[in-house]
Coordinates of C-alpha atoms in Angstrom, one line a residue:
Chain A
M1 CA 130.8 304.3 27.4
S2 CA 133.9 302.2 27.6
V3 CA 134.2 298.4 26.8
V4 CA 136.0 296.8 29.7
K5 CA 138.7 294.7 28.3
R6 CA 139.4 291.9 30.8
A7 CA 142.7 290.5 31.3
S8 CA 141.9 287.2 30.0
V9 CA 139.2 287.1 27.8
A10 CA 139.5 283.2 27.3
A11 CA 139.4 282.4 30.7
L12 CA 136.2 284.5 30.7
L13 CA 134.4 282.7 28.2
A14 CA 134.9 279.8 29.1
P15 CA 132.3 278.8 31.3
L16 CA 130.0 280.1 28.4
L17 CA 131.6 277.8 26.0
V18 CA 131.8 275.1 28.4
F19 CA 128.0 275.5 28.7
A20 CA 128.0 275.4 24.8
T21 CA 130.0 272.0 24.8
G22 CA 129.0 270.4 28.1
Y23 CA 132.2 268.9 29.3
A24 CA 132.3 270.8 32.5
E25 CA 131.1 269.3 35.8
S26 CA 128.5 271.1 37.7
R27 CA 129.4 271.7 41.1
P28 CA 127.2 269.8 43.9
L29 CA 124.0 271.7 44.7
E30 CA 124.3 271.4 48.2
E31 CA 127.5 273.7 47.6
R32 CA 126.2 276.0 45.7
A33 CA 123.2 276.4 48.0
A34 CA 125.3 276.6 51.0
E35 CA 127.2 279.6 49.3
C36 CA 123.3 281.5 48.5
V37 CA 122.4 280.7 52.5
A38 CA 125.5 282.3 54.0
C39 CA 124.6 285.5 52.9
H40 CA 120.8 285.2 52.1
G41 CA 120.2 283.2 55.3
P42 CA 118.6 280.0 56.2
G43 CA 116.7 278.7 53.8
G44 CA 116.7 282.0 51.6
S45 CA 115.0 284.1 54.1
S46 CA 117.2 287.0 55.1
S47 CA 117.7 288.6 58.8
T48 CA 120.8 290.9 57.4
P49 CA 120.0 294.1 56.9
G50 CA 119.9 295.3 52.8
V51 CA 120.2 291.6 52.1
P52 CA 117.3 290.4 50.2
S53 CA 115.2 287.1 51.0
I54 CA 115.4 284.8 47.8
S55 CA 112.9 282.0 49.2
G56 CA 109.3 282.0 48.2
Q57 CA 110.7 283.9 44.8
P58 CA 108.9 282.8 41.4
Q59 CA 111.2 280.4 39.9
F60 CA 111.6 282.3 37.0
F61 CA 112.4 285.5 38.7
I62 CA 115.5 283.6 40.3
I63 CA 116.7 282.1 37.2
N64 CA 116.2 285.1 35.1
Q65 CA 118.1 287.4 37.9
L66 CA 120.7 284.7 38.6
I67 CA 121.6 284.7 34.7
L68 CA 121.3 288.5 34.2
M69 CA 124.0 288.9 37.0
R70 CA 126.6 286.1 35.6
E71 CA 126.1 288.0 32.2
G72 CA 127.1 291.1 33.5
V73 CA 123.6 292.5 32.0
R74 CA 123.0 293.4 35.6
P75 CA 126.4 293.8 37.3
V76 CA 126.0 293.1 41.4
A77 CA 129.8 293.3 43.4
A78 CA 128.8 291.3 45.5
M79 CA 127.2 288.3 43.2
A80 CA 130.3 288.5 40.9
D81 CA 132.5 285.8 42.5
V82 CA 130.0 283.2 43.8
L83 CA 128.1 283.4 40.3
K84 CA 131.4 282.4 38.3
G85 CA 130.9 279.7 36.0
L86 CA 127.3 279.2 37.2
K87 CA 125.7 276.7 34.7
D88 CA 122.1 277.5 33.5
E89 CA 121.0 273.9 34.9
E90 CA 122.3 275.3 38.2
A91 CA 120.7 278.2 38.1
V92 CA 117.5 276.1 37.1
A93 CA 118.2 274.0 40.2
L94 CA 118.9 276.6 42.6
A95 CA 115.5 278.2 41.5
E96 CA 113.5 275.2 41.9
R97 CA 115.2 274.9 45.6
F98 CA 114.4 278.6 47.0
S99 CA 111.2 279.2 44.7
S100 CA 109.7 276.2 46.7
T101 CA 111.1 277.2 50.4
P102 CA 108.6 279.4 52.2
I103 CA 109.6 282.9 53.0
V104 CA 110.2 283.8 56.6
R105 CA 109.5 287.4 57.2
S106 CA 112.2 289.6 58.9
D107 CA 112.0 290.9 62.3
E108 CA 112.0 294.7 60.9
T109 CA 108.9 296.6 62.2
A110 CA 106.3 298.1 59.9
D111 CA 104.9 301.8 60.5
P112 CA 101.5 301.5 60.3
A113 CA 101.1 305.2 58.8
L114 CA 103.6 304.1 56.0
V115 CA 101.8 300.7 55.7
K116 CA 98.5 303.1 55.1
R117 CA 100.2 305.8 52.8
G118 CA 102.1 302.5 50.8
A119 CA 98.4 301.1 50.5
E120 CA 96.9 304.1 48.7
L121 CA 99.9 304.7 46.4
A122 CA 100.4 301.1 45.5
V123 CA 96.4 301.5 44.1
K124 CA 97.3 304.5 41.9
M125 CA 100.5 303.0 40.9
R126 CA 98.9 299.6 39.8
C127 CA 101.6 297.7 41.7
A128 CA 99.3 294.7 42.0
S129 CA 98.9 294.1 38.2
C130 CA 102.3 292.8 37.6
H131 CA 103.2 291.6 41.4
M132 CA 100.0 290.3 41.8
P133 CA 97.0 290.9 44.3
G134 CA 98.9 288.9 47.3
Y135 CA 102.2 290.3 45.9
E136 CA 103.4 287.0 45.8
G137 CA 105.3 287.9 42.2
S138 CA 104.7 286.2 39.1
E139 CA 107.1 284.6 36.3
Q140 CA 109.9 287.4 35.9
M141 CA 107.9 289.6 38.7
P142 CA 109.4 289.4 42.2
R143 CA 107.8 288.5 45.4
L144 CA 107.3 291.4 47.7
S145 CA 105.3 290.1 50.1
G146 CA 107.6 289.2 53.1
Q147 CA 110.6 290.7 51.4
R148 CA 113.1 292.9 53.6
I149 CA 111.5 296.6 53.9
D150 CA 115.1 297.9 53.9
Y151 CA 116.5 295.8 50.8
M152 CA 112.8 297.1 48.7
I153 CA 113.6 300.9 49.8
D154 CA 117.0 300.3 48.5
A155 CA 115.9 298.7 45.4
L156 CA 113.3 301.2 44.7
K157 CA 115.8 304.1 45.0
A158 CA 118.1 302.0 42.6
Y159 CA 114.9 302.0 40.2
R160 CA 113.9 305.3 40.4
D161 CA 117.7 306.5 40.1
D162 CA 118.6 304.4 37.0
K163 CA 120.8 302.7 39.1
R164 CA 119.4 299.2 38.6
P165 CA 120.2 298.0 35.3
G166 CA 118.6 294.8 34.3
A167 CA 115.5 293.1 32.1
D168 CA 112.8 295.4 32.7
T169 CA 112.5 299.6 32.0
A170 CA 109.2 299.3 33.5
M171 CA 109.8 299.6 37.1
T172 CA 112.1 302.6 36.3
A173 CA 109.2 304.4 34.5
V174 CA 106.7 303.6 37.2
V175 CA 108.8 305.0 40.1
Y176 CA 109.9 307.8 38.0
G177 CA 109.9 311.4 40.1
A178 CA 108.7 309.2 43.2
S179 CA 110.1 310.8 46.8
D180 CA 112.0 309.0 49.2
A181 CA 109.0 308.8 51.4
D182 CA 106.5 307.5 48.8
L183 CA 109.1 304.7 48.4
A184 CA 109.3 304.0 52.0
A185 CA 105.8 303.4 52.3
L186 CA 105.1 301.3 49.3
A187 CA 107.9 298.9 50.9
H188 CA 106.2 299.0 54.5
Y189 CA 103.2 298.0 52.9
T190 CA 104.1 295.6 50.1
A191 CA 106.3 293.4 52.7
T192 CA 103.8 293.5 55.2
K193 CA 101.0 292.1 52.7
Chain B
M1 CA 134.4 289.7 25.5
R2 CA 132.4 291.3 28.3
F3 CA 131.0 295.0 28.2
T4 CA 130.2 297.1 31.2
R5 CA 126.3 297.7 31.5
K6 CA 126.4 301.6 31.4
A7 CA 122.7 302.2 31.3
A8 CA 121.1 303.2 28.7
L9 CA 118.4 304.6 30.7
G10 CA 119.4 308.1 30.9
G11 CA 116.8 308.8 28.4
V12 CA 114.2 307.5 30.9
F13 CA 114.5 311.1 32.1
L14 CA 113.6 312.5 28.7
W15 CA 110.4 310.5 28.8
A16 CA 109.2 312.1 32.1
F17 CA 110.0 315.4 31.7
A18 CA 106.5 316.0 31.9
A19 CA 105.7 313.9 35.2
G20 CA 105.6 315.7 38.2
A21 CA 104.6 313.8 40.6
A22 CA 101.3 312.8 39.3
Y23 CA 101.1 308.9 38.9
A24 CA 98.0 310.1 36.9
Q25 CA 96.3 307.5 34.5
Q26 CA 99.2 305.7 33.3
P27 CA 98.9 302.0 33.5
S28 CA 101.6 300.2 35.0
G29 CA 105.0 300.2 33.4
M30 CA 104.3 302.9 31.2
S31 CA 106.5 306.4 31.1
Q32 CA 105.0 309.3 31.7
I33 CA 104.5 310.9 28.2
D34 CA 102.7 308.0 27.4
R35 CA 98.7 308.5 26.5
T36 CA 97.4 305.2 26.9
N37 CA 94.2 304.8 28.1
Q38 CA 93.9 301.5 29.3
A39 CA 90.5 301.6 30.9
A40 CA 88.8 303.0 27.4
S41 CA 90.3 299.9 25.4
K42 CA 88.0 297.3 27.8
Q43 CA 90.9 295.1 27.5
D44 CA 92.0 292.5 30.3
P45 CA 94.0 294.7 32.3
G46 CA 96.1 291.6 33.4
L47 CA 97.7 290.8 29.7
R48 CA 101.7 291.6 30.1
P49 CA 104.2 290.4 28.1
H50 CA 105.4 286.9 28.0
A51 CA 108.8 286.5 29.6
T52 CA 111.4 285.7 27.6
P53 CA 113.3 282.6 29.1
P54 CA 116.8 283.2 29.9
V55 CA 117.7 279.8 29.2
A56 CA 117.6 277.3 26.5
T57 CA 114.7 274.6 25.4
P58 CA 116.4 271.2 25.9
A59 CA 117.1 269.8 22.0
E60 CA 114.7 266.7 22.4
K61 CA 112.0 269.1 24.0
L62 CA 112.0 271.5 21.0
P63 CA 108.8 271.8 19.2
L64 CA 109.9 270.6 15.9
D65 CA 106.8 268.0 15.7
K66 CA 104.3 270.8 15.8
I67 CA 105.4 273.0 13.0
K68 CA 103.7 272.6 9.7
L69 CA 104.7 273.6 6.3
P70 CA 103.0 273.4 3.0
A71 CA 103.5 270.0 1.2
G72 CA 107.2 269.4 -0.2
F73 CA 108.6 271.6 2.4
K74 CA 110.3 270.2 6.0
A75 CA 111.7 271.7 9.1
E76 CA 114.6 270.4 10.9
L77 CA 116.7 271.4 13.7
W78 CA 119.6 273.6 12.9
S79 CA 120.9 274.9 16.2
S80 CA 120.0 275.0 19.8
G81 CA 121.3 275.9 23.3
H82 CA 121.5 279.7 22.7
P83 CA 118.9 281.7 24.8
G84 CA 117.0 284.4 23.5
A85 CA 117.6 284.0 19.8
R86 CA 116.8 286.7 17.4
S87 CA 118.4 288.5 14.5
M88 CA 120.5 286.8 12.1
V89 CA 123.2 287.8 9.8
R90 CA 125.5 285.5 7.9
G91 CA 129.5 286.4 7.3
D92 CA 131.2 286.2 4.0
K93 CA 132.7 282.6 5.6
G94 CA 129.4 281.1 6.4
T95 CA 129.3 282.4 10.3
I96 CA 126.0 283.0 11.1
F97 CA 126.2 285.9 14.1
M98 CA 122.8 286.1 16.4
G99 CA 121.4 288.8 18.5
S100 CA 119.4 288.6 21.4
R101 CA 117.3 291.3 23.7
T102 CA 117.2 290.6 27.5
I103 CA 120.4 288.0 28.3
G104 CA 122.6 290.7 26.1
R105 CA 124.4 288.4 24.1
V106 CA 125.6 288.0 20.5
Y107 CA 126.3 284.3 19.3
A108 CA 128.6 283.2 16.6
I109 CA 127.5 279.8 15.1
V110 CA 129.9 278.0 12.9
E111 CA 130.4 274.6 11.3
K112 CA 133.9 273.1 11.7
D113 CA 134.6 269.2 10.9
G114 CA 131.0 268.6 10.0
K115 CA 129.8 270.0 13.5
R116 CA 127.9 272.9 14.6
E117 CA 129.1 274.7 17.3
T118 CA 127.5 277.9 19.0
K119 CA 130.2 280.4 20.5
T120 CA 129.2 283.1 23.0
L121 CA 130.9 286.2 21.2
L122 CA 129.7 289.3 23.1
Q123 CA 128.0 289.7 26.5
G124 CA 127.0 292.0 28.8
L125 CA 125.2 294.3 26.2
T126 CA 122.0 295.8 26.2
Q127 CA 119.8 294.5 24.0
P128 CA 122.1 293.9 21.0
N129 CA 119.5 293.3 18.8
G130 CA 121.1 295.1 15.7
L131 CA 123.6 293.1 13.4
A132 CA 124.9 293.9 9.9
F133 CA 128.0 292.5 8.1
R134 CA 129.8 294.4 5.6
D135 CA 133.4 293.8 4.2
G136 CA 134.7 291.3 7.1
A137 CA 133.2 293.3 9.8
L138 CA 130.5 292.9 12.2
Y139 CA 128.3 295.9 13.3
V140 CA 126.9 295.6 16.6
F141 CA 123.8 297.7 17.8
A142 CA 123.1 298.0 21.3
I143 CA 120.5 300.6 21.7
N144 CA 122.5 303.5 21.1
R145 CA 125.7 302.0 21.5
V146 CA 127.7 301.0 18.4
F147 CA 130.4 298.6 17.2
R148 CA 132.2 297.5 14.6
Y149 CA 134.3 294.2 15.0
D150 CA 136.6 294.3 12.0
N151 CA 137.9 290.9 10.3
I152 CA 135.7 289.0 13.0
E153 CA 135.5 285.4 11.4
S154 CA 139.0 285.1 11.9
K155 CA 138.9 285.8 15.4
L156 CA 135.9 284.4 16.7
D157 CA 137.5 282.9 20.1
N158 CA 139.0 286.6 20.6
P159 CA 137.1 289.2 19.1
G160 CA 139.4 291.8 20.9
D161 CA 138.4 295.5 20.9
P162 CA 135.9 297.3 18.9
V163 CA 136.1 300.4 16.8
E164 CA 133.2 302.3 18.9
L165 CA 130.9 304.2 16.7
T166 CA 128.6 305.2 19.1
Q167 CA 129.3 309.1 19.2
A168 CA 129.0 308.9 15.4
F169 CA 125.6 307.6 14.8
N170 CA 124.6 309.3 17.9
L171 CA 121.4 307.5 18.5
P172 CA 119.0 308.4 21.3
P173 CA 119.9 306.5 24.8
E174 CA 115.9 305.4 25.5
V175 CA 115.6 301.6 25.6
H176 CA 112.0 301.1 25.0
H177 CA 111.0 300.1 21.4
N178 CA 114.9 300.7 20.5
W179 CA 116.4 297.5 20.3
K180 CA 117.8 297.8 17.2
Y181 CA 117.2 296.5 13.9
V182 CA 119.8 297.5 11.3
D183 CA 120.9 296.5 7.9
F184 CA 122.9 297.7 4.8
G185 CA 120.6 298.6 2.0
P186 CA 121.2 298.1 -2.0
D187 CA 122.6 301.9 -1.8
G188 CA 125.3 300.8 0.6
K189 CA 123.9 302.8 3.4
L190 CA 123.5 301.3 6.7
Y191 CA 119.7 301.6 7.7
V192 CA 119.0 301.8 11.4
Q193 CA 115.3 301.8 13.4
V194 CA 114.6 304.2 16.0
G195 CA 111.6 303.0 17.4
A196 CA 108.7 305.6 19.6
N197 CA 109.7 305.3 23.3
C198 CA 106.3 305.0 24.3
N199 CA 103.2 302.6 23.7
V200 CA 101.2 305.9 22.1
C201 CA 102.6 309.4 22.8
E202 CA 104.2 312.6 20.8
V203 CA 107.2 312.1 20.0
N204 CA 109.9 314.4 19.0
P205 CA 109.6 313.6 15.0
G206 CA 113.1 314.5 14.6
I207 CA 114.4 311.8 17.0
H208 CA 112.0 308.9 17.3
A209 CA 109.6 306.8 15.5
Q210 CA 111.8 306.7 12.6
I211 CA 114.2 304.7 10.2
R212 CA 117.4 306.5 9.5
R213 CA 120.1 305.7 7.0
Y214 CA 123.7 306.3 7.5
N215 CA 127.4 305.8 6.0
A216 CA 128.7 302.7 7.4
D217 CA 131.0 305.5 9.3
G218 CA 128.2 306.7 11.0
T219 CA 128.1 310.1 9.1
G220 CA 125.4 311.6 6.5
M221 CA 122.5 310.6 8.4
E222 CA 119.2 310.9 6.9
I223 CA 115.7 310.2 7.6
V224 CA 114.0 307.8 5.2
A225 CA 110.7 307.2 7.1
R226 CA 109.1 308.9 9.9
G227 CA 105.8 307.9 12.3
V228 CA 107.1 304.5 12.3
R229 CA 106.2 303.5 15.8
N230 CA 108.5 300.4 15.9
T231 CA 109.5 298.5 12.9
V232 CA 111.3 295.1 14.2
G233 CA 112.6 294.2 10.3
F234 CA 113.0 295.3 7.0
D235 CA 114.4 294.0 3.6
W236 CA 114.3 295.4 0.3
H237 CA 112.6 293.7 -2.7
P238 CA 114.9 292.2 -4.9
A239 CA 113.6 293.8 -8.5
T240 CA 112.1 297.2 -7.1
G241 CA 114.8 297.9 -4.9
E242 CA 112.2 299.4 -2.5
L243 CA 112.5 299.3 1.1
W244 CA 109.8 296.9 2.9
F245 CA 109.5 297.2 6.5
T246 CA 107.3 295.6 9.5
D247 CA 105.8 298.0 11.9
N248 CA 104.0 296.8 15.3
G249 CA 100.9 298.6 15.9
R250 CA 99.9 300.0 19.3
D251 CA 98.4 298.4 22.3
W252 CA 95.5 298.8 24.4
A253 CA 93.3 300.0 21.7
G254 CA 91.4 296.9 21.7
E255 CA 91.7 293.3 20.8
E256 CA 91.5 293.5 16.9
G257 CA 94.0 296.1 16.4
P258 CA 95.1 298.5 15.3
E259 CA 96.8 295.8 12.9
D260 CA 100.3 295.4 12.8
E261 CA 101.7 296.9 9.0
L262 CA 104.0 295.5 6.5
N263 CA 104.8 298.8 4.8
R264 CA 106.6 299.4 1.3
L265 CA 108.3 302.9 1.4
P266 CA 107.8 303.9 -2.7
K267 CA 110.8 305.1 -4.6
G268 CA 111.4 309.0 -4.3
M269 CA 109.4 309.1 -1.1
E270 CA 112.1 309.0 1.3
G271 CA 111.2 310.7 4.6
A272 CA 107.3 309.7 3.9
N273 CA 105.2 309.8 7.0
F274 CA 103.5 306.6 8.3
G275 CA 101.2 307.7 10.5
F276 CA 102.2 307.1 14.3
P277 CA 101.2 308.2 16.5
Y278 CA 97.7 309.7 14.9
C279 CA 97.0 307.2 12.3
H280 CA 97.5 303.6 12.6
A281 CA 97.0 300.5 10.3
N282 CA 95.1 301.0 7.2
G283 CA 93.7 304.2 8.3
V284 CA 92.8 303.8 11.8
V285 CA 92.4 307.1 13.9
D286 CA 94.3 306.8 17.3
P287 CA 91.4 306.8 20.2
D288 CA 94.2 308.7 22.4
I289 CA 96.2 311.0 20.4
R290 CA 93.8 313.1 18.4
K291 CA 94.3 315.7 15.5
P292 CA 92.4 316.9 12.7
D293 CA 92.6 314.9 9.2
A294 CA 94.6 312.5 11.0
C295 CA 95.7 310.2 8.0
A296 CA 96.1 312.9 5.9
G297 CA 99.4 312.5 4.0
V298 CA 100.1 309.0 5.7
V299 CA 101.6 306.3 3.5
L300 CA 99.3 303.2 4.2
P301 CA 100.7 300.1 4.7
A302 CA 101.0 297.4 1.6
A303 CA 99.6 294.7 3.9
L304 CA 98.0 294.7 7.4
T305 CA 99.7 291.5 9.3
G306 CA 97.3 291.0 12.0
P307 CA 96.3 292.1 15.8
H308 CA 99.2 292.1 18.1
S309 CA 100.9 289.4 15.9
A310 CA 104.0 291.2 16.1
G311 CA 105.5 290.9 12.8
L312 CA 109.5 290.9 13.3
G313 CA 112.0 289.7 10.6
I314 CA 110.9 290.0 6.9
K315 CA 113.3 288.6 4.0
F316 CA 112.4 288.4 0.5
Y317 CA 113.5 284.9 -1.0
T318 CA 115.8 284.9 -3.8
G319 CA 117.3 281.5 -3.9
K320 CA 117.0 278.3 -6.3
M321 CA 115.7 275.9 -3.3
F322 CA 112.2 276.7 -3.0
P323 CA 109.6 276.6 -5.9
A324 CA 109.5 279.2 -8.7
E325 CA 106.4 280.9 -7.4
Y326 CA 108.3 281.9 -4.1
Q327 CA 110.9 284.1 -6.0
N328 CA 110.7 287.2 -4.6
I329 CA 108.1 287.0 -2.0
A330 CA 108.8 288.0 1.3
F331 CA 108.7 285.6 4.5
V332 CA 107.7 287.6 7.8
A333 CA 108.3 286.2 11.2
R334 CA 105.4 287.0 13.7
R335 CA 106.7 286.4 17.2
G336 CA 103.2 286.3 18.5
S337 CA 100.6 288.8 20.7
W338 CA 100.5 289.5 24.3
N339 CA 98.0 292.5 24.2
R340 CA 95.3 290.3 23.3
A341 CA 93.2 287.3 25.2
Q342 CA 93.0 285.2 22.4
K343 CA 96.8 284.6 21.3
F344 CA 97.8 285.5 17.5
G345 CA 100.5 284.8 15.3
Y346 CA 103.6 282.9 16.5
D347 CA 104.4 281.9 12.7
V348 CA 105.9 282.7 9.6
V349 CA 103.2 284.4 6.8
I350 CA 104.8 284.9 3.2
A351 CA 103.5 288.6 1.7
R352 CA 103.0 288.1 -1.9
P353 CA 103.9 291.4 -3.5
Q354 CA 101.3 292.9 -5.9
A355 CA 101.4 294.7 -9.2
D356 CA 99.5 298.1 -7.4
G357 CA 102.3 297.8 -4.9
S358 CA 100.1 296.1 -2.0
A359 CA 100.9 292.4 -0.7
K360 CA 98.9 289.5 0.1
I361 CA 99.5 287.6 3.5
E362 CA 99.2 283.7 3.5
P363 CA 100.3 281.4 6.1
F364 CA 103.7 279.4 5.8
M365 CA 105.1 277.9 8.9
T366 CA 102.1 277.3 11.7
G367 CA 101.7 275.0 14.4
L368 CA 103.6 276.7 17.2
L369 CA 100.1 278.0 18.4
D370 CA 97.4 276.1 19.6
E371 CA 94.1 278.3 19.0
K372 CA 92.0 275.9 21.3
A373 CA 94.3 276.0 24.2
N374 CA 95.3 279.3 23.5
A375 CA 99.0 278.3 24.1
F376 CA 102.1 278.5 22.2
F377 CA 105.1 276.6 21.8
G378 CA 107.6 278.9 20.2
R379 CA 108.3 282.2 18.8
P380 CA 109.5 282.8 15.5
T381 CA 111.6 286.1 15.5
Y382 CA 114.0 286.5 12.6
V383 CA 114.4 284.4 9.1
L384 CA 117.6 284.0 6.6
Q385 CA 118.3 282.5 3.4
M386 CA 121.1 280.4 3.7
S387 CA 123.5 280.0 1.0
D388 CA 121.9 276.9 -0.3
G389 CA 118.3 278.3 -0.4
A390 CA 117.3 276.9 2.6
M391 CA 115.8 278.9 5.1
L392 CA 116.3 279.6 8.8
V393 CA 114.1 280.7 11.4
S394 CA 114.9 281.9 15.0
D395 CA 112.7 280.8 17.9
E396 CA 113.2 283.2 20.9
Q397 CA 111.5 281.4 23.4
N398 CA 113.2 278.1 22.7
G399 CA 116.5 279.5 21.8
A400 CA 117.1 277.6 18.8
T401 CA 116.8 277.7 14.6
Y402 CA 114.8 275.9 12.3
R403 CA 115.8 274.9 9.2
I404 CA 113.1 274.9 6.7
S405 CA 114.0 273.1 3.2
Y406 CA 111.9 272.3 0.3
T407 CA 112.2 268.6 -0.5
G408 CA 109.1 267.9 -2.7
A409 CA 108.6 267.5 -6.5
K410 CA 109.6 270.5 -8.2

């Protein structure tokens, strides 16, 4: 329950005040996008273990997550520096770009037994009602189809263990009490849909 | 000022004590204590809350031209560019403080040299919707965390460290339906919302589904209303001093309701029961959680405010600008439905208190819902009376506020 006092509150607020008054330049989109693909892979499709693909995600989802991470509502250490000073319109432009780039599946191998188990669980847990029947996501709900399996296992565990603060408590409630094996099955199934 | 996000999600474990490994019949996204029978509602299972954009609508694209008001009233843009615009309180020096939900910010809107400026005062909080102002201090409620910023209007550019009152208020950490609404009552007490942490469930009546009041320092807690699913706004009648509050009805029990409520807590009935989870609206028995004589002893609403309409902010009008017939009537912002195929609400209605303690609901600000296209252009969330008697309406969808003034013949 601690309030973090940053060394310079003024410096921290600067980007936001800038957004409000509008006198700072946006950085070139190419420069921003280059920082994204440096980790998230060419076009935003990741071949790096643990790093999610951002291509093919719903535009709303990308905008939402960029801004929640920038605001510190969803703190992600690896993203903190790159998101410094990100303007709202830059978030919108990046989201436009990566949402319209098709996702390229990673070379991870899906386990057929886990895929089968995941398909059964997904029906019971009604995953498709928010993530859509093809698991392509919708608005604030992310695409699961084609996403990296290892990333999704980590993300699901984080939801279950209350380590994924952010916009929606729905996921935390849905995966409450699920075993590691079940979460892995869900990841293997939805990634390969 | 930026906050670390200490997840207030710990409470999810409390919701879920009965979970086991069963995924049971729960609709997706609901906690394990929830007793919602989505299938029985026969509603489209694809219905889900409309996402709130984390970016504001550019001023030139705001739906001002859609807004319709009674003759003599007009709407103009008052502020924009502050995503997630919700609750509003005014400081003694005229600052408008504004709370939000998902984006986690508290804004301060000031007028300086004839220009209006929006500052992001706080960020990184969890759903800081609960704001109150008293004796120069801003009180910020973010789920269960409580902060007091003394002398805030003289340090809007650097609010500094607040006095943390989290422990004193000892509010439950569950997030769901606990984005706070708070306000000081005429008795000087700080009234605080504590919602039900489910759609419909057996809550612990000693903790959830209440309105409480405290001394300003967090001591002296009393429960003033029970069985309140989720009040998202309240005010006191200027003449009677009685507490009136909105309460959002449960979802997944049909398109037509149970309707949302505008409630009145009669004088001398502090602690009264308003029915949740057994008895909704004007005596609708819950289909999923039953008990004998479900509505016995329940205070029924002063008015029904429509199915899934999401009545939020309420303010009784006491200004001099509007015609006399508006004195002491309440304005209620309805954010608009999600759990209904045909959208409903997305407006501001007036509630005219009647001699028998009930109220009559009439339209006031409309036009943000296109019924034919089943589409909405904005979502009114809170209302605030300004010192000149004009009224501000916040629009969460667009991150803007509209100023409603009366210019017609008096």
